[in-house]
Amino acid sequence: MGLFDGGSGDERIEALVEGARGDSVTETKLTRTGSKVLGTGTFENHALAAFLREDEQPHYALFNTVYDVEFGDETVDSETGYWQVLVATDQRLLVLAGGEDGDVGEVVPYGVVDPETVVGEKDGLAERELGFVAGGVGFEFEIDGEVPVSEVREAAEYVAERADREDVIEAERSRGLVYDLPNFDVETPVWRPEADEPIAAARGGDVEVAVFDRELDVEGGERTASIPLAHVLEVDVEGSEAEFEFGFADGDGRELEVEHAELDVEFESAAAAERVAEAVESQRNDVPDGVTPDDVLTDGVSAALRERFDALARLAEE
C-alpha cells in the first residue's frame, strides 16, 4: 500500500498524473492536506496519494466540497473546507471524505458494481453526478462544476466497463487488505471483508501479526499464538507502530496484566494501526468465556488460555 503523502517533486506523483486517463487527477489533488484554503478543500489526515497502493494508478478523481454523498437511504454530510472524492483507479473505487474528526471512506470493488446502473451526467446548471448500485446499495456522488461533463461520462464508462469484466470480489481479496481508513458510519455497507479475513497486518522483527475482528494471530517461524482482542489491555499507537499489552479486564475498570506477554509491531500504515486500536476498543468489555480479573485471582488461568499467553511470550522474546 502506498504510504507516501506526496510532495511537488515526487516522481511517483508525476507518474500518476501522466498515467491517468482523465485530467481530474492532478498533483494538487493527489498531495494537498492540512491547509484548508477557502474554496479549495483538503483532507484532514493524509493526502489522497497516501490511500493508494504502490502499484495503483488513479484514472479519475472526481471531487466536491459542498455536496453530501448519498449512500443508500443515508447521507454522508459534507464538511466546510473538506473534500469528498470518488476515485476510479485501475484496481477499485475509493470513496473518501475529509472531516475535522478525521478522514473516512469506503472501498468498492468493481465486481460488486452493477454495470447496468452506472450513470455519469450533468445534474442541473452546474453540478455533475456519477451514480451506480454496488452490493445492492444505491450510490450518488455530486461533482464540482469545474470537472467537464465529458470527463464525468468517461469515468462512468470506465467504471461500467471494469464492473462488467471484473471477477467479482476474489480479485480484490487476492491483493490483500482493502481498507486504508475508517469506514463511513452508515448502516448499509457496500461490502465488507469476510470474517476470516484480517483487518490489518503487521510485522515486528521475525514475527508477523494478523488482526481479525475478534482475534490477534501471531506467527514466528513454526511458532504461533492466538489471543482474543478482549485480552488486549492496551494498544499504544504512534504512527504506524503499535505496542500491545495483554491481560484480563472487566467493565468496571479492573485490570490484571499478563507479564512478559507484550508485542511491538509496525503496521502497513498509520490508518491500519488506528483501525486495529478501534477494533480493540470495541472488544474491550467483551469478556471471553467470562474470565475476569476476579476469576483469575480466585481460580487462576485455565490451562488452555495460559498456553496461549505462554506461546505469545515465547514469540515476543524473539
XYZ file of C-alpha atoms in Angstrom:
318
model
C 0.000 0.000 0.000
C 1.199 3.483 -0.717
C 2.497 5.310 2.321
C 3.749 8.464 0.657
C 1.993 11.718 1.491
C 3.110 13.408 -1.670
C 5.333 16.365 -2.469
C 5.630 18.601 -5.510
C 8.887 16.959 -6.589
C 7.787 13.384 -6.088
C 8.459 11.423 -9.272
C 5.779 8.943 -8.305
C 3.174 11.720 -8.197
C 4.237 12.947 -11.624
C 3.938 9.410 -12.992
C 0.426 9.054 -11.553
C -0.690 12.311 -13.178
C 0.813 11.349 -16.529
C -0.682 7.847 -16.392
C -4.236 8.981 -15.628
C -6.944 8.779 -18.270
C -8.650 11.937 -17.026
C -7.492 15.488 -16.341
C -9.124 15.412 -12.895
C -6.063 13.595 -11.491
C -3.671 16.443 -10.685
C -0.628 16.940 -8.497
C -2.597 19.277 -6.227
C -5.447 16.821 -5.769
C -3.026 13.977 -5.011
C -0.855 15.799 -2.485
C -2.793 18.514 -0.636
C -3.632 18.069 3.034
C -3.760 20.165 6.179
C -4.256 23.639 4.683
C -7.908 24.469 4.264
C -7.625 27.270 1.753
C -11.042 28.827 1.238
C -12.926 27.071 -1.511
C -10.234 24.536 -2.361
C -10.808 21.759 0.163
C -8.479 19.262 1.771
C -8.284 16.051 3.774
C -7.537 16.045 7.493
C -5.062 13.199 7.990
C -3.453 12.153 4.721
C -3.128 13.292 1.140
C -5.116 11.348 -1.440
C -1.933 9.655 -2.680
C -1.478 8.032 0.736
C -4.621 5.956 0.201
C -3.276 4.389 -2.995
C -1.358 1.146 -3.194
C 2.156 1.349 -4.547
C 1.091 -0.286 -7.820
C -2.244 1.514 -8.120
C -2.994 4.022 -10.894
C -5.818 6.547 -10.372
C -7.612 7.386 -13.619
C -10.355 9.740 -12.407
C -10.553 11.787 -9.187
C -13.967 13.441 -9.015
C -14.178 15.959 -6.168
C -16.722 18.108 -4.436
C -16.518 20.498 -1.490
C -20.177 21.309 -0.830
C -22.376 18.312 -1.679
C -23.364 15.367 0.510
C -22.771 11.761 -0.534
C -25.903 9.643 -0.885
C -25.238 6.157 0.416
C -28.342 4.029 0.070
C -31.022 5.751 2.142
C -28.391 7.537 4.214
C -26.302 10.654 3.742
C -22.658 11.385 4.493
C -22.637 15.117 5.206
C -20.087 17.379 3.584
C -17.989 19.487 5.988
C -16.989 23.030 5.072
C -13.398 23.228 3.855
C -13.017 19.498 3.278
C -13.026 17.354 0.164
C -15.226 14.459 -0.773
C -13.839 12.453 -3.673
C -14.708 9.460 -5.817
C -11.542 7.892 -7.242
C -11.678 5.344 -10.050
C -8.350 3.502 -10.170
C -7.132 0.579 -12.222
C -7.932 -1.702 -9.257
C -11.010 -0.409 -7.391
C -13.210 2.538 -6.493
C -12.375 4.693 -3.470
C -14.948 6.994 -1.880
C -13.195 9.345 0.549
C -14.477 12.167 2.740
C -12.385 14.564 4.792
C -13.603 15.919 8.100
C -12.470 17.614 11.285
C -12.673 14.317 13.181
C -10.610 12.508 10.561
C -10.957 11.092 7.076
C -13.406 8.281 6.370
C -14.279 6.298 3.298
C -15.352 3.156 1.536
C -13.606 0.748 -0.805
C -15.827 -0.532 -3.603
C -14.501 -3.486 -5.626
C -15.534 -3.188 -9.269
C -17.004 -6.659 -9.028
C -19.859 -5.562 -6.753
C -20.924 -2.740 -9.092
C -23.892 -3.458 -11.361
C -22.620 -2.180 -14.743
C -26.159 -1.533 -15.969
C -26.687 1.062 -13.225
C -23.618 3.262 -13.775
C -24.617 6.795 -14.795
C -22.475 9.882 -15.352
C -24.391 13.019 -16.262
C -24.984 16.707 -15.804
C -27.428 17.398 -12.992
C -28.775 20.941 -13.078
C -26.973 24.051 -14.281
C -23.510 23.401 -12.863
C -23.435 20.110 -10.981
C -22.350 16.771 -12.340
C -23.237 13.403 -10.867
C -21.870 9.869 -11.023
C -24.033 7.122 -9.613
C -24.278 3.345 -9.513
C -25.607 0.421 -7.489
C -22.998 -1.666 -5.664
C -23.776 -4.613 -3.434
C -27.440 -3.688 -3.725
C -26.752 -0.189 -2.346
C -27.558 2.865 -4.454
C -24.738 5.401 -4.520
C -24.874 9.020 -5.748
C -21.911 11.374 -5.859
C -22.275 15.037 -6.835
C -19.221 16.569 -8.535
C -17.997 20.166 -8.598
C -18.763 22.047 -11.798
C -15.087 22.529 -12.664
C -14.972 18.916 -13.880
C -16.166 18.757 -17.507
C -19.285 16.716 -18.162
C -17.304 14.828 -20.792
C -14.874 13.546 -18.142
C -17.705 12.526 -15.823
C -19.183 10.479 -18.649
C -15.785 8.972 -19.476
C -15.369 7.994 -15.823
C -18.807 6.358 -15.809
C -17.961 4.401 -18.959
C -14.701 3.231 -17.383
C -16.425 2.096 -14.174
C -19.126 0.248 -16.120
C -16.563 -1.454 -18.321
C -14.466 -2.581 -15.334
C -17.543 -3.759 -13.449
C -18.665 -5.791 -16.437
C -15.431 -7.784 -16.667
C -14.148 -7.874 -13.078
C -14.032 -11.284 -11.379
C -16.291 -10.077 -8.567
C -14.519 -9.852 -5.223
C -11.859 -12.544 -5.483
C -9.550 -10.275 -7.485
C -9.780 -7.648 -4.747
C -9.202 -10.138 -1.951
C -6.160 -11.563 -3.673
C -4.463 -8.172 -3.452
C -4.570 -8.209 0.341
C -6.025 -5.657 2.717
C -8.621 -3.344 1.254
C -9.141 -0.672 3.886
C -6.782 2.230 4.420
C -9.009 4.313 6.690
C -12.143 4.089 8.861
C -15.394 3.457 7.002
C -18.425 5.682 6.721
C -20.712 5.467 9.735
C -23.648 4.090 7.776
C -25.888 1.079 8.191
C -25.819 -0.016 4.540
C -22.246 -1.036 3.694
C -21.436 -1.856 0.091
C -19.121 -4.690 1.059
C -17.029 -5.873 3.970
C -14.262 -8.494 4.078
C -15.344 -11.918 5.262
C -14.930 -12.670 8.964
C -11.930 -14.876 8.268
C -10.017 -12.082 6.533
C -7.647 -9.882 8.587
C -8.468 -6.219 9.023
C -4.759 -5.369 9.263
C -1.324 -6.980 9.196
C 1.913 -6.054 10.933
C 5.480 -7.173 11.472
C 7.878 -6.944 14.398
C 11.307 -8.425 13.762
C 10.741 -12.024 12.652
C 7.182 -12.015 13.975
C 4.161 -11.492 11.729
C 0.780 -10.420 13.091
C -2.683 -10.661 11.533
C -5.505 -8.840 13.306
C -9.076 -10.037 12.848
C -12.352 -8.593 14.142
C -12.081 -10.524 17.423
C -8.652 -12.099 17.468
C -4.963 -11.401 17.031
C -2.816 -14.120 15.449
C 0.970 -14.088 15.822
C 3.374 -16.224 13.819
C 7.130 -16.583 14.045
C 8.733 -19.483 12.239
C 6.967 -22.642 13.388
C 5.534 -20.985 16.494
C 2.101 -19.400 16.618
C -0.143 -17.735 19.162
C -3.752 -16.614 19.020
C -5.176 -14.114 21.527
C -8.748 -12.715 21.663
C -8.789 -8.924 21.247
C -10.746 -8.747 24.505
C -7.497 -9.769 26.239
C -5.649 -6.735 24.849
C -5.460 -4.391 27.826
C -3.912 -1.548 25.888
C -2.656 -0.757 22.415
C -0.396 2.294 22.255
C -0.304 3.638 18.697
C 2.280 6.069 17.368
C 2.088 6.472 13.627
C 2.158 3.012 12.067
C 3.828 1.482 15.147
C 1.834 -0.171 17.924
C 2.643 -1.674 21.323
C 0.258 -4.253 22.777
C -0.193 -5.234 26.433
C -2.295 -8.277 27.301
C -4.263 -9.493 30.296
C -7.728 -9.529 31.841
C -10.230 -6.732 32.366
C -13.865 -6.203 33.211
C -16.392 -3.470 32.622
C -15.665 -1.843 35.990
C -12.116 -0.767 35.169
C -10.293 -3.602 36.938
C -7.304 -4.966 35.027
C -4.751 -7.717 35.542
C -1.760 -7.690 33.209
C -0.047 -10.856 31.986
C 3.709 -10.428 32.429
C 6.089 -10.963 29.508
C 3.222 -11.031 27.007
C 3.905 -7.798 25.141
C 4.197 -7.114 21.449
C 5.810 -4.277 19.460
C 4.964 -4.256 15.752
C 4.638 -1.946 12.763
C 1.551 -1.928 10.545
C 1.454 -1.117 6.840
C 0.102 2.361 7.580
C -0.879 4.662 10.427
C -4.510 4.273 9.368
C -4.231 0.491 9.730
C -2.823 0.864 13.248
C -5.690 3.175 14.204
C -8.160 0.719 12.719
C -6.782 -2.010 14.979
C -6.966 0.271 18.015
C -10.650 0.845 17.240
C -11.239 -2.903 16.936
C -9.575 -3.469 20.310
C -11.691 -0.752 21.905
C -14.876 -2.330 20.558
C -13.918 -5.659 22.185
C -12.651 -4.234 25.479
C -15.730 -5.075 27.522
C -16.469 -8.341 25.728
C -15.028 -10.728 28.321
C -14.386 -14.061 26.549
C -15.567 -17.138 28.432
C -16.440 -14.932 31.397
C -12.800 -14.662 32.522
C -12.391 -11.524 34.655
C -9.544 -10.361 36.935
C -11.538 -11.615 39.929
C -11.899 -15.022 38.292
C -8.160 -15.202 37.683
C -7.313 -14.216 41.254
C -9.776 -16.778 42.597
C -9.404 -19.718 40.247
C -6.266 -18.972 38.259
C -5.996 -19.176 34.474
C -7.193 -22.215 32.576
C -4.503 -24.407 31.055
C -5.718 -23.668 27.526
C -5.664 -19.895 27.991
C -2.335 -19.973 29.837
C -0.828 -21.828 26.881
C -1.984 -19.023 24.595
C -0.214 -16.397 26.667
C 2.888 -18.563 27.110
C 3.066 -19.026 23.341
C 2.778 -15.266 22.868
C 5.508 -14.631 25.450
C 7.850 -17.015 23.631
C 7.211 -15.236 20.353
C 7.636 -11.811 21.934
C 11.111 -12.790 23.127
C 12.293 -13.486 19.577
